[in-house]
Coordinates of C-alpha atoms in Angstrom, one line a residue:
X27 CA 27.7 105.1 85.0
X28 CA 31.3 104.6 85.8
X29 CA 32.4 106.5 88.5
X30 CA 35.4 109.1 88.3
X31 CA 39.1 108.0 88.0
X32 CA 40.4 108.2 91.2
X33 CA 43.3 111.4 91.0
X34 CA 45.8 111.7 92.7
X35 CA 48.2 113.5 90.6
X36 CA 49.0 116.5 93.1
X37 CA 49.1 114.1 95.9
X38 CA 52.7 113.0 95.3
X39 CA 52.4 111.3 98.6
X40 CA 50.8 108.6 97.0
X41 CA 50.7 108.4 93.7
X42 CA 52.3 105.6 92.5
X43 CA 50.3 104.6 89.2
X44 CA 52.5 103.7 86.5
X45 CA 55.4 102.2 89.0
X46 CA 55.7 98.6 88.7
X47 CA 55.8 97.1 92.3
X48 CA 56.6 100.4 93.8
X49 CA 56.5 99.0 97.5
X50 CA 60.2 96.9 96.1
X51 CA 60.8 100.5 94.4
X52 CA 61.0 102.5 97.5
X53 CA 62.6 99.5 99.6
X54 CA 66.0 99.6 97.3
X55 CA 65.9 103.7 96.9
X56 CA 65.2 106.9 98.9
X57 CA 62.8 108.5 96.0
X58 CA 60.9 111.5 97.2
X59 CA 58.8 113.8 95.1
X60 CA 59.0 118.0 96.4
X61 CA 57.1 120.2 94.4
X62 CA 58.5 122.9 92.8
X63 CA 57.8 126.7 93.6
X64 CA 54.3 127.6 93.2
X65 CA 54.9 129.9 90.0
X66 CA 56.0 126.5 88.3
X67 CA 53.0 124.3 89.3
X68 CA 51.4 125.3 86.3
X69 CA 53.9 123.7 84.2
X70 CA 55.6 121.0 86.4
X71 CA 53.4 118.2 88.2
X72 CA 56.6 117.8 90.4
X73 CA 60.1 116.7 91.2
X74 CA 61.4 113.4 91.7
X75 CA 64.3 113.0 93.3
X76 CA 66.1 109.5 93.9
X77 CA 69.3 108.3 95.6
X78 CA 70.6 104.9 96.4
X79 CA 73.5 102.6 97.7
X80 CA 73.0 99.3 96.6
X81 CA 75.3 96.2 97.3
X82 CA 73.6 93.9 94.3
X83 CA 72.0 95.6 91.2
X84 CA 68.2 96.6 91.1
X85 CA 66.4 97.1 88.0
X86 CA 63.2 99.0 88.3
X87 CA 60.2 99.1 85.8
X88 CA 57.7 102.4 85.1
X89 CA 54.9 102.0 82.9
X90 CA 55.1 105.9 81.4
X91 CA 52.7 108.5 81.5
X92 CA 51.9 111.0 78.9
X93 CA 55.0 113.8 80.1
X94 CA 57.9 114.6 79.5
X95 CA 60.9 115.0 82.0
X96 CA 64.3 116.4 82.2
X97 CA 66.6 114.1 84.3
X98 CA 70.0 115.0 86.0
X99 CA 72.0 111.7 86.7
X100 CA 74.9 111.4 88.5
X101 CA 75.5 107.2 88.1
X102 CA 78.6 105.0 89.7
X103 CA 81.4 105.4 87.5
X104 CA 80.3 107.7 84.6
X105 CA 80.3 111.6 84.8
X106 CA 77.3 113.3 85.2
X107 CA 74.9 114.3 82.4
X108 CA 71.3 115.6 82.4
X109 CA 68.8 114.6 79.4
X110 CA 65.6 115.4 78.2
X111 CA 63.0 112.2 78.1
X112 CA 60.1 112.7 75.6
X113 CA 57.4 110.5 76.3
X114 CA 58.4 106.8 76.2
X115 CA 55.9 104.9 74.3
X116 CA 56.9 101.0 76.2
X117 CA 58.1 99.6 79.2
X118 CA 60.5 101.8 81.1
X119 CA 63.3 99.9 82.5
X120 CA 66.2 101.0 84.5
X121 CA 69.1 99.3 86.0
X122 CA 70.5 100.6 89.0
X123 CA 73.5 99.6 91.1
X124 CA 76.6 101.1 93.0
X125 CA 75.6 104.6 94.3
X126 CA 73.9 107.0 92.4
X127 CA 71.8 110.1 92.5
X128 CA 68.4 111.8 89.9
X129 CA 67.1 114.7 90.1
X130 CA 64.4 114.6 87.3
X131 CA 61.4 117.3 86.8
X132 CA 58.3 115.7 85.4
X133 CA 56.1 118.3 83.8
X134 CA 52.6 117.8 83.1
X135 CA 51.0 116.5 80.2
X136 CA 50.6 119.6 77.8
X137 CA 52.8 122.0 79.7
X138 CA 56.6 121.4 78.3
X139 CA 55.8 123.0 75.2
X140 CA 55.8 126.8 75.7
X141 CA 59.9 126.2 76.7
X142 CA 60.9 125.4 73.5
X143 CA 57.9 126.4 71.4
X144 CA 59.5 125.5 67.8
X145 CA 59.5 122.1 68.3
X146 CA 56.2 120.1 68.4
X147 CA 56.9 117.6 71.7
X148 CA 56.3 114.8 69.3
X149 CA 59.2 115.5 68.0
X150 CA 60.8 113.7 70.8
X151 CA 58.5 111.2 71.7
X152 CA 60.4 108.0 72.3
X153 CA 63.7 109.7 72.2
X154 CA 66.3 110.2 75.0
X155 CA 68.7 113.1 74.6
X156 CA 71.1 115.4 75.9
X157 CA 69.5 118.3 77.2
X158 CA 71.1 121.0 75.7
X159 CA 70.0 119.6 71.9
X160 CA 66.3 121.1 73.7
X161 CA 67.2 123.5 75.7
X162 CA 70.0 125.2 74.6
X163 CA 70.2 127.5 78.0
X164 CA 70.7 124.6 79.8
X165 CA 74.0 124.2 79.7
X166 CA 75.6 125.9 82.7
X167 CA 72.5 124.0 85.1
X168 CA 74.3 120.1 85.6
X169 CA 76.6 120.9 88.7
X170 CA 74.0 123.5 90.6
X171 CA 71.6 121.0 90.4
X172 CA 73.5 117.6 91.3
X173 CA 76.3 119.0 93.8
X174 CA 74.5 120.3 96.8
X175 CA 74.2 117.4 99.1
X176 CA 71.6 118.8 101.0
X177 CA 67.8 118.3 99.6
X178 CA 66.7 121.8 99.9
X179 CA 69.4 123.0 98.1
X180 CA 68.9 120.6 94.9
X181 CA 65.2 121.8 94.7
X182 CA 65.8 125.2 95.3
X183 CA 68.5 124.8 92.1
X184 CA 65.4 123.1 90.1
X185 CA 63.1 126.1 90.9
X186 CA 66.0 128.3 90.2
X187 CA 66.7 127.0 86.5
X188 CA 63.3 126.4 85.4
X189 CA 62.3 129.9 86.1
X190 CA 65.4 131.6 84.7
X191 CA 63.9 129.8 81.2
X192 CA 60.8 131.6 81.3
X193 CA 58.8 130.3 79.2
X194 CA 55.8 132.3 77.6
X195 CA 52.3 132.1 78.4
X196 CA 50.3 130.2 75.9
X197 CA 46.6 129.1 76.0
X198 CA 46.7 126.5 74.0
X199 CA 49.2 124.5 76.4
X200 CA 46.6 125.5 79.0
X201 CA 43.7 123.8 76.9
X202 CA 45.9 120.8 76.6
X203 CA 46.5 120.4 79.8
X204 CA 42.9 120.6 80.4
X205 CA 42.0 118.1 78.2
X206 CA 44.3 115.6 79.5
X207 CA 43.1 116.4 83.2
X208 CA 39.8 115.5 82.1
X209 CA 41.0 112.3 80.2
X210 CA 42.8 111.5 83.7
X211 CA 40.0 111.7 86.2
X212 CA 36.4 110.8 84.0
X213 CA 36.6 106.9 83.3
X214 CA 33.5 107.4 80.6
X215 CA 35.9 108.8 78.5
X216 CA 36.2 105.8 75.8
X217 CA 36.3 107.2 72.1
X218 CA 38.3 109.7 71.2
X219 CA 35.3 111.0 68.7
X220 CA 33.2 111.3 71.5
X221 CA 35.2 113.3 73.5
X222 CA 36.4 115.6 70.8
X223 CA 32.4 116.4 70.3
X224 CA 32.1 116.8 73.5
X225 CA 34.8 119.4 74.0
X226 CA 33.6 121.5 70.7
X227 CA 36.5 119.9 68.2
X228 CA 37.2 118.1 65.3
X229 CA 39.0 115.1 65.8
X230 CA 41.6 116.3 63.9
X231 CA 42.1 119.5 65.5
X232 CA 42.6 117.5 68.9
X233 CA 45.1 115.1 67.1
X234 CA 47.0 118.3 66.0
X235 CA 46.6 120.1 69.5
X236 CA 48.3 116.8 71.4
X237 CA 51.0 116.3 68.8
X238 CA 51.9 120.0 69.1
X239 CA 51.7 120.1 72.8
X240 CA 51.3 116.6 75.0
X241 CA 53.8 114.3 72.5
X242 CA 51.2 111.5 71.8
X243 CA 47.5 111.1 70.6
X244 CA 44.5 111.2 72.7
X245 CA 43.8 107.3 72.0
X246 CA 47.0 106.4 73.5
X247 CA 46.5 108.4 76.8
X248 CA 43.3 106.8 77.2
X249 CA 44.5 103.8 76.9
X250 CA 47.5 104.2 78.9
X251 CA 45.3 105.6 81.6
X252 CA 43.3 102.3 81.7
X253 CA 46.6 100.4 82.0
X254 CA 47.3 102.3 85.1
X255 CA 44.4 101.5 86.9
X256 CA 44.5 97.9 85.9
X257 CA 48.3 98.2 87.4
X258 CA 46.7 99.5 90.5
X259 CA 44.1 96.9 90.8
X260 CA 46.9 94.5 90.3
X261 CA 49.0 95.2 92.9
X262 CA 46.0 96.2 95.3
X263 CA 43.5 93.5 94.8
X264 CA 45.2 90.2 93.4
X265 CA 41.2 88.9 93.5
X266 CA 40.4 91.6 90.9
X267 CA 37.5 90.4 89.0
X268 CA 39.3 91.3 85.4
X269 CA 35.9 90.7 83.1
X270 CA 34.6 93.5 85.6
X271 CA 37.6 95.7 85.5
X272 CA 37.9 95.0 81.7
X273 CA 34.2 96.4 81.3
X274 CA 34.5 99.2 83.8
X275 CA 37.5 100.9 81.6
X276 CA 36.1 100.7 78.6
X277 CA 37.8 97.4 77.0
X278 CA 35.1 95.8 74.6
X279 CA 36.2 92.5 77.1
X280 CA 38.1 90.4 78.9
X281 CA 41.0 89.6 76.3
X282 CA 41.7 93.0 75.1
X283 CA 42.7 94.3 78.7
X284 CA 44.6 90.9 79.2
X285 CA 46.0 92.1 75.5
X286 CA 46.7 95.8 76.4
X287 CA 48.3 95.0 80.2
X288 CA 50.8 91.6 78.7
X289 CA 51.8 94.5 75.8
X290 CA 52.9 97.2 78.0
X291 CA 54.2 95.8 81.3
X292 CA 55.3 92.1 80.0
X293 CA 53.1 90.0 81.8
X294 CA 49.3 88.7 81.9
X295 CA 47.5 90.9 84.5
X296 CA 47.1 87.6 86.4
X297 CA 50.8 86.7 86.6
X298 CA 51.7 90.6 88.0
X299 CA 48.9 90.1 90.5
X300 CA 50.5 86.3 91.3
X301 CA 54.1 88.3 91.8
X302 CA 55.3 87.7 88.7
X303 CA 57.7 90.4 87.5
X304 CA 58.4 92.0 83.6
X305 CA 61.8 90.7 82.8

């Protein structure tokens, strides 16, 4: 039996899944990622906060997770805005030059919901957009946020407007951020049929509970979660055994992983693992 994803979710220390070459990331940027105040850690895996001075342009590359974030950006030679990012289906890719500052909260997968319940989240999936066309009572929060030059101060601004929204309780965000937990950390997971049985729902009913509440279908976070790890293995063991890996996650073989990985980050496992980088 395959053994348990390896989670490191809370440990923002570390986590890095979904980061293409992080090591060149964090050589080009000072990114740190502060948790919130504990009342929000139900809602908000964390912050992730990101300043730079570059003398040539960097472009970085994420491979997205299932969450949505808010981001405040305050970029070379543009005014400052702050948008909402529903989950991005593709390659992430982000230019990056002059100086520039982020402040972004990345909420977990199933939690974004209850703060503007009237929308189902995948109502935005894919989509960028202001802010305040979601969260109305957002307005007033760009400058306390993105002014303070001190660290501290930026986060406590983050804890500060997240909990003036206050967003109700409600159990079924709870359940589906359960479910994708689970989805996260047990690599058995493979068919979505499966798992709804195993969990006491239709298949249906799940669809309906993720497109409500996470933004996407469970298929797609299982298989996104397989083309973390195979990230992972990529940049940690360039000998990866891929008919092996390919097996392990739950790919009927060799070419559908090879399939899945060139899809979403650009380039044949192999190539990545070589150096080679999405263009």
């Amino acid at each position: 039996m395959a053994a348990p994803r390896r989670d490191t979710s809370r440990d923002t220390d570390r986590d890095t899944r979904g980061i293409v070459d992080a090591a060149e990331l964090f050589a080009h940027v000072d990114f740190r990622r502060p948790e919130p105040a504990a009342p929000l850690r139900r809602h908000v895996e964390h912050y992730w906060l990101i300043d730079w001075d570059l003398p040539e342009p960097y472009v970085s590359h994420v491979v997205p997770h299932p969450a949505v974030h808010v981001v405040f950006q305050q970029l070379e030679g543009q005014d400052p805005f702050v948008e909402f990012a529903g989950i991005q289906l593709g390659l992430f890719t982000q230019k990056l030059e002059g100086r520039g500052r982020v402040c972004g909260i990345k909420f977990r997968p199933g939690a974004f919901h209850p703060f503007a319940p009237r929308h189902p989240v995948s109502d935005w999936t894919g989509k960028r957009l202001p802010l305040t066309e979601v969260l109305p009572a957002a307005r007033d929060a760009l400058d306390t946020v993105l002014t303070p030059p001190d660290e501290t101060a930026r986060v406590a601004a983050l804890d500060t407007f997240l909990l003036g929204l206050a967003p109700a309780l409600d159990p079924r965000a709870d359940l589906a951020m359960a479910l994708v937990d689970t989805i996260r950390t047990d690599r058995t997971i493979r068919r979505v049929a499966d798992f709804a049985h195993a969990q006491g729902m239709t298949v249906r009913a799940m669809q309906r509970l993720f497109s409500t509440y996470v933004g996407v279908g469970p298929k797609w976070i299982i298989l996104r979660y397989r083309i973390h790890e195979a990230l992972e293995h990529a940049e940690s063991t360039p000998s990866t055994d891929w008919a092996t890996l390919a097996a392990d996650l739950g790919y009927a073989d060799q070419a559908h992983l090879i399939r899945d990985f060139t899809a979403t980050v650009g380039v044949p496992p192999t190539a990545y693992a070589g150096g080679a980088q999405p263009s």
